[in-house]
Coordinates of N, CA and C in Angstrom, one line a residue:
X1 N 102.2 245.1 -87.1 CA 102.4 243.8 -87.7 C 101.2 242.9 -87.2
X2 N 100.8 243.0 -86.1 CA 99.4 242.3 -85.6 C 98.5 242.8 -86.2
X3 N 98.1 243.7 -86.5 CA 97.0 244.2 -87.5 C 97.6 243.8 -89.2
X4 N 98.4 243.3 -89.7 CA 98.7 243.3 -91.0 C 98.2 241.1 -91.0
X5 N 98.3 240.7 -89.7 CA 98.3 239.5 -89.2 C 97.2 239.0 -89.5
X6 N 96.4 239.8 -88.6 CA 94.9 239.6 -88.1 C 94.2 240.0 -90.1
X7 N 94.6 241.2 -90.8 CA 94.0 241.7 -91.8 C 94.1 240.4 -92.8
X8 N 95.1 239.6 -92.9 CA 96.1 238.4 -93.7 C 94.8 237.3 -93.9
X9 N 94.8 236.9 -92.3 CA 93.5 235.6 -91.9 C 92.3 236.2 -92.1
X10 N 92.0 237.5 -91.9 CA 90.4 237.9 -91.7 C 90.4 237.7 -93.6
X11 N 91.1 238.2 -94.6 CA 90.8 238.3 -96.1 C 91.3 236.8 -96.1
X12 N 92.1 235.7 -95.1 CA 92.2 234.3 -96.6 C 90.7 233.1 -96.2
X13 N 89.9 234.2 -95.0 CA 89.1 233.0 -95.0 C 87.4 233.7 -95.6
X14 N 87.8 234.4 -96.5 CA 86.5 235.1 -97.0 C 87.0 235.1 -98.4
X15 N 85.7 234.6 -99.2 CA 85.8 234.4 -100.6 C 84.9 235.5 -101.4
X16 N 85.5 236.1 -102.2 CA 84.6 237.4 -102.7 C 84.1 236.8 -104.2
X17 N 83.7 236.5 -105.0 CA 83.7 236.1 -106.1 C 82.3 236.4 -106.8
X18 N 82.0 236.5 -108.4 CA 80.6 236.8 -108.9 C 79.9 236.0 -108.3
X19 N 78.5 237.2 -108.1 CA 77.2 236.5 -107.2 C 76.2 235.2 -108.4
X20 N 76.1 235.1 -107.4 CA 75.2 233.5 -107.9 C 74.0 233.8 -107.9
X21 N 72.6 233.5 -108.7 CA 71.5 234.1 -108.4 C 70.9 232.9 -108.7
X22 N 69.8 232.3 -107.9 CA 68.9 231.1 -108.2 C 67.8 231.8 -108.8
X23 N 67.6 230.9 -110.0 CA 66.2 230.9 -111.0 C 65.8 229.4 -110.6
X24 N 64.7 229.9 -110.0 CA 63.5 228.2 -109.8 C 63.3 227.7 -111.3
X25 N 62.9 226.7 -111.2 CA 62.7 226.0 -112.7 C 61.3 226.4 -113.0
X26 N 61.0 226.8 -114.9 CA 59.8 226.9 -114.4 C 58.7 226.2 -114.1
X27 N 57.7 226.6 -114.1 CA 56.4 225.8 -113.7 C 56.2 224.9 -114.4
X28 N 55.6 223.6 -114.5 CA 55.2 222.7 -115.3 C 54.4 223.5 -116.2
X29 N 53.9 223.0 -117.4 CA 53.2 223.6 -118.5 C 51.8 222.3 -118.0
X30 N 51.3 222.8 -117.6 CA 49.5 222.6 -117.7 C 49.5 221.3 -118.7
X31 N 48.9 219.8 -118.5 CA 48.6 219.1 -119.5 C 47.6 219.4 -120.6
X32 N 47.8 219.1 -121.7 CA 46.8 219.0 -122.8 C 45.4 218.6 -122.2
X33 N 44.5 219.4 -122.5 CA 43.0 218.5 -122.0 C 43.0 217.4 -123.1
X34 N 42.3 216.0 -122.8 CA 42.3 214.9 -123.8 C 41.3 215.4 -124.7
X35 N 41.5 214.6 -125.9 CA 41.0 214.3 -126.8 C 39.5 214.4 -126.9
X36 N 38.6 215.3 -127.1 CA 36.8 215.0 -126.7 C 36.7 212.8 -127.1
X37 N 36.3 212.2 -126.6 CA 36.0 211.0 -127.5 C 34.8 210.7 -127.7
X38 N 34.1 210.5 -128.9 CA 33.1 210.2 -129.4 C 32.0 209.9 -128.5
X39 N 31.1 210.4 -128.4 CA 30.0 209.7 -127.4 C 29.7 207.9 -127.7
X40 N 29.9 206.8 -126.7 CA 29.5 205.4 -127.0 C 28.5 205.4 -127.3
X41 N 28.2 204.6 -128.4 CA 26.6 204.3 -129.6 C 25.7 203.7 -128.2
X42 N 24.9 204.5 -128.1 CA 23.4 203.9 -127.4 C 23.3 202.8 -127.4
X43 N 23.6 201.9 -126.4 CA 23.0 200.3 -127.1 C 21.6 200.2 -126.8
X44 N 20.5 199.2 -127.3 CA 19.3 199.3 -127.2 C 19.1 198.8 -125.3
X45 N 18.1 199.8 -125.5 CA 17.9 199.4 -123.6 C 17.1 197.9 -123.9
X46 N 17.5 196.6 -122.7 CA 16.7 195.7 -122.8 C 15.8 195.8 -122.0
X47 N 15.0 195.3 -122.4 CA 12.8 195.2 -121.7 C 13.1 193.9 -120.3
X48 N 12.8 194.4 -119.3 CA 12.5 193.4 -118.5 C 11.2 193.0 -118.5
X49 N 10.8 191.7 -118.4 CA 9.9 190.9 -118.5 C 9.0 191.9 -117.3
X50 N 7.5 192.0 -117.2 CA 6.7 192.4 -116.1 C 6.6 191.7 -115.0
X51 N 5.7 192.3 -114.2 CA 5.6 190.6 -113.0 C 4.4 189.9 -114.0
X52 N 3.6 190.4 -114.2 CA 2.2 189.7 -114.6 C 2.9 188.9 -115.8
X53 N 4.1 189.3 -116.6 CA 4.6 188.0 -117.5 C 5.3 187.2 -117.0
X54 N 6.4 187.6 -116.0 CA 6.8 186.4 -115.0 C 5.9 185.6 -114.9
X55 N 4.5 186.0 -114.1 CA 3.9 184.8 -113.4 C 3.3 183.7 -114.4
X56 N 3.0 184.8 -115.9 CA 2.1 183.9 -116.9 C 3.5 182.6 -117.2
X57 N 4.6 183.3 -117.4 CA 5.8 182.1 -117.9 C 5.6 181.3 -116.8
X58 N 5.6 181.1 -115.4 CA 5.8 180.1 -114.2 C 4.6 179.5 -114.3
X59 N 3.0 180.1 -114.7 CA 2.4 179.6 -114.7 C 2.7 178.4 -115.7
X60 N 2.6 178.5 -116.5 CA 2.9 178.1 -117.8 C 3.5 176.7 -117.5
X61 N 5.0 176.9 -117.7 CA 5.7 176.0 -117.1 C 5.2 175.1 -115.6
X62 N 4.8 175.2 -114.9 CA 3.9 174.5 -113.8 C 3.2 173.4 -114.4
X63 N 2.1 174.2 -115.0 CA 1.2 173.5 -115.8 C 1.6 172.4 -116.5
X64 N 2.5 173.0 -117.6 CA 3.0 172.1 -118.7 C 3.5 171.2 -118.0
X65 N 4.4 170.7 -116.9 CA 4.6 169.5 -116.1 C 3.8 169.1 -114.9
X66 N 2.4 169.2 -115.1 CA 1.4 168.4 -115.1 C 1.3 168.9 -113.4
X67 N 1.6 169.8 -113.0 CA 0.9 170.8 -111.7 C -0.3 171.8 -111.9
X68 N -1.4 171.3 -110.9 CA -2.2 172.1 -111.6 C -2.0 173.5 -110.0
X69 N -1.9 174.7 -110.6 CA -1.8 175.8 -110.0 C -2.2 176.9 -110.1
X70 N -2.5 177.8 -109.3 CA -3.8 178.9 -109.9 C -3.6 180.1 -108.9
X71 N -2.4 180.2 -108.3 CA -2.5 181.2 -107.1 C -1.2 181.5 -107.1
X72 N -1.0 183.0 -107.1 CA 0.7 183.0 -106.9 C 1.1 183.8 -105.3
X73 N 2.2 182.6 -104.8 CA 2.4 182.9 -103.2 C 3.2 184.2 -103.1
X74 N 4.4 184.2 -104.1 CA 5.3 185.4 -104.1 C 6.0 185.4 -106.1
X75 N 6.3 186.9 -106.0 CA 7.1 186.8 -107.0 C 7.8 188.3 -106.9
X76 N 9.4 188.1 -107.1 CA 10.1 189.5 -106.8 C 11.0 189.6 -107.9
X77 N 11.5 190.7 -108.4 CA 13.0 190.6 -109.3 C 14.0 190.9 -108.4
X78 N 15.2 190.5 -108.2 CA 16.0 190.9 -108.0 C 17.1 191.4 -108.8
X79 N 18.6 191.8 -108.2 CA 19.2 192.9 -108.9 C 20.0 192.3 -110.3
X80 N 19.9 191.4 -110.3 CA 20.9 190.6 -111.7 C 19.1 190.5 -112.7
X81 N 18.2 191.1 -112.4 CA 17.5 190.8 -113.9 C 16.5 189.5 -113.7
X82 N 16.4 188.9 -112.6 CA 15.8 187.5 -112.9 C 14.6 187.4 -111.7
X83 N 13.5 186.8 -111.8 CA 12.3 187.1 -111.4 C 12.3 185.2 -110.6
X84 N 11.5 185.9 -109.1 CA 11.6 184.5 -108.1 C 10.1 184.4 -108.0
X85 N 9.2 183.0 -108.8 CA 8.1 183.7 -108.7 C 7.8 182.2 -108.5
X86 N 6.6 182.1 -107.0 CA 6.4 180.8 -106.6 C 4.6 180.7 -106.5
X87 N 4.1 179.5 -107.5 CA 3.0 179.9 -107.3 C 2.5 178.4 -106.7
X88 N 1.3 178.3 -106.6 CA 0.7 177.4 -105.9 C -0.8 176.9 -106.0
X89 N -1.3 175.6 -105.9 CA -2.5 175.2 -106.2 C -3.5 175.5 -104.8
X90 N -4.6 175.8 -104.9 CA -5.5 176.5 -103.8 C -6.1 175.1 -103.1
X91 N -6.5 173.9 -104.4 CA -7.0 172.9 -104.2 C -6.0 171.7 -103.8
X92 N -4.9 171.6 -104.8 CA -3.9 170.6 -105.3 C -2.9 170.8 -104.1
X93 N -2.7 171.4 -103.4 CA -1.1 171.7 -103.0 C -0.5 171.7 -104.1
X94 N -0.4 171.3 -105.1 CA 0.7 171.3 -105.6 C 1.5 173.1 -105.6
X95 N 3.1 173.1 -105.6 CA 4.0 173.6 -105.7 C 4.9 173.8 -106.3
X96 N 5.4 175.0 -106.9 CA 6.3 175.5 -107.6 C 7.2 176.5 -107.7
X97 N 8.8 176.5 -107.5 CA 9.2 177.7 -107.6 C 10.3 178.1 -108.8
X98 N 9.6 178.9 -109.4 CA 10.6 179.0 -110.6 C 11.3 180.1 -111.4
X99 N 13.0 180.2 -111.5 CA 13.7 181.1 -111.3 C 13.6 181.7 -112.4
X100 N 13.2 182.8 -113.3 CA 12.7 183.5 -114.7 C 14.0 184.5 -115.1
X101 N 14.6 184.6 -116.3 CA 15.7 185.3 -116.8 C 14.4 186.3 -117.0
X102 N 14.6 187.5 -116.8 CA 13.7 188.9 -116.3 C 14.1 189.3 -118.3
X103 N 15.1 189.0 -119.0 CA 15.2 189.5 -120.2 C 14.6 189.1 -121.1
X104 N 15.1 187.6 -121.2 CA 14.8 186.5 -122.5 C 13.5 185.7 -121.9
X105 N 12.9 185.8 -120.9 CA 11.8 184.9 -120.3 C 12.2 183.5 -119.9
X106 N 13.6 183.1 -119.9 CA 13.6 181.5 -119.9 C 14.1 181.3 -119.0
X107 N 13.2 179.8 -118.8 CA 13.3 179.6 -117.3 C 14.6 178.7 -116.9
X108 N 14.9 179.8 -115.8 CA 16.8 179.0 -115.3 C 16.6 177.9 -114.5
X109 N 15.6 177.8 -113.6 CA 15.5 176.5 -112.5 C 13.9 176.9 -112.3
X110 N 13.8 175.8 -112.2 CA 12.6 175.3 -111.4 C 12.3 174.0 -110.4
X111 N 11.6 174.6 -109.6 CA 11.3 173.2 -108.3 C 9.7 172.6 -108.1
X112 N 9.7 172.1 -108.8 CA 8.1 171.3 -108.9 C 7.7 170.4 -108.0
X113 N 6.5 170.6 -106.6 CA 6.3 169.5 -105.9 C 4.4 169.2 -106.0
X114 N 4.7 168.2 -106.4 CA 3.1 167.6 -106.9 C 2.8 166.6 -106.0
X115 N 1.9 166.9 -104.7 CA 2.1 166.7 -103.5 C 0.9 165.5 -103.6
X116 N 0.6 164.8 -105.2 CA -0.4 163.4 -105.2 C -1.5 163.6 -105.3
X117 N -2.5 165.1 -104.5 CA -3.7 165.0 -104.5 C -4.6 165.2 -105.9
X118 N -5.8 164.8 -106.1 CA -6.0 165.1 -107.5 C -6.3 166.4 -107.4
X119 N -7.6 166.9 -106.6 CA -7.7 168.4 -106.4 C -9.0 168.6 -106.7
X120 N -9.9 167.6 -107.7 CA -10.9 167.9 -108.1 C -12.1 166.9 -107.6

């Protein structure tokens, strides 16, 4: 009877039943590659101004407001396209520094000092 006891509890705490089998989910399916899209229309490359046309526009403008100038001290482009070009009278002092749109040529600022002397 101890062994019909022990056989009783050993079979009510074990469960026999059909086996279970895990299937993983499957793999994601790989996205669609996109769409090829049209190559963007070329826009026309724009022309930056040279230095030698920078300085003729600064020159220019100097002059036309009655600085006489004939020497250029500095002229550089920097990265936004626009040309820093300061030129200067050899005789006159006179002074000028004037900021050049490197695309369209026109002049954004300028600083005119016409320091009185005639020059000549």
């Amino acid at each position: 009877m101890r062994y019909a006891i022990a056989a009783l509890l050993a079979a009510a705490g074990c469960y026999v039943g059909p086996p279970r089998y895990y299937q993983p989910p499957p793999p994601p399916r790989p996205a669609p590659p996109p769409a090829a899209a049209p190559p963007p229309a070329a826009a026309p490359a724009q022309r930056v101004l040279s230095e030698q046309e920078a300085i003729a526009v600064a020159m220019g403008h100097a002059r036309a407001n009655g600085l006489k100038v004939n020497r250029v001290k500095h002229a550089h482009l920097d990265g936004a396209g626009r040309w820093h070009v300061e030129v200067r009278g050899e005789q006159s002092h006179d002074t000028a520094k004037v900021l050049i749109d490197g695309f369209t040529g026109q002049v954004l600022k300028a600083s005119l000092k016409d320091d009185g002397r005639d020059g000549d």
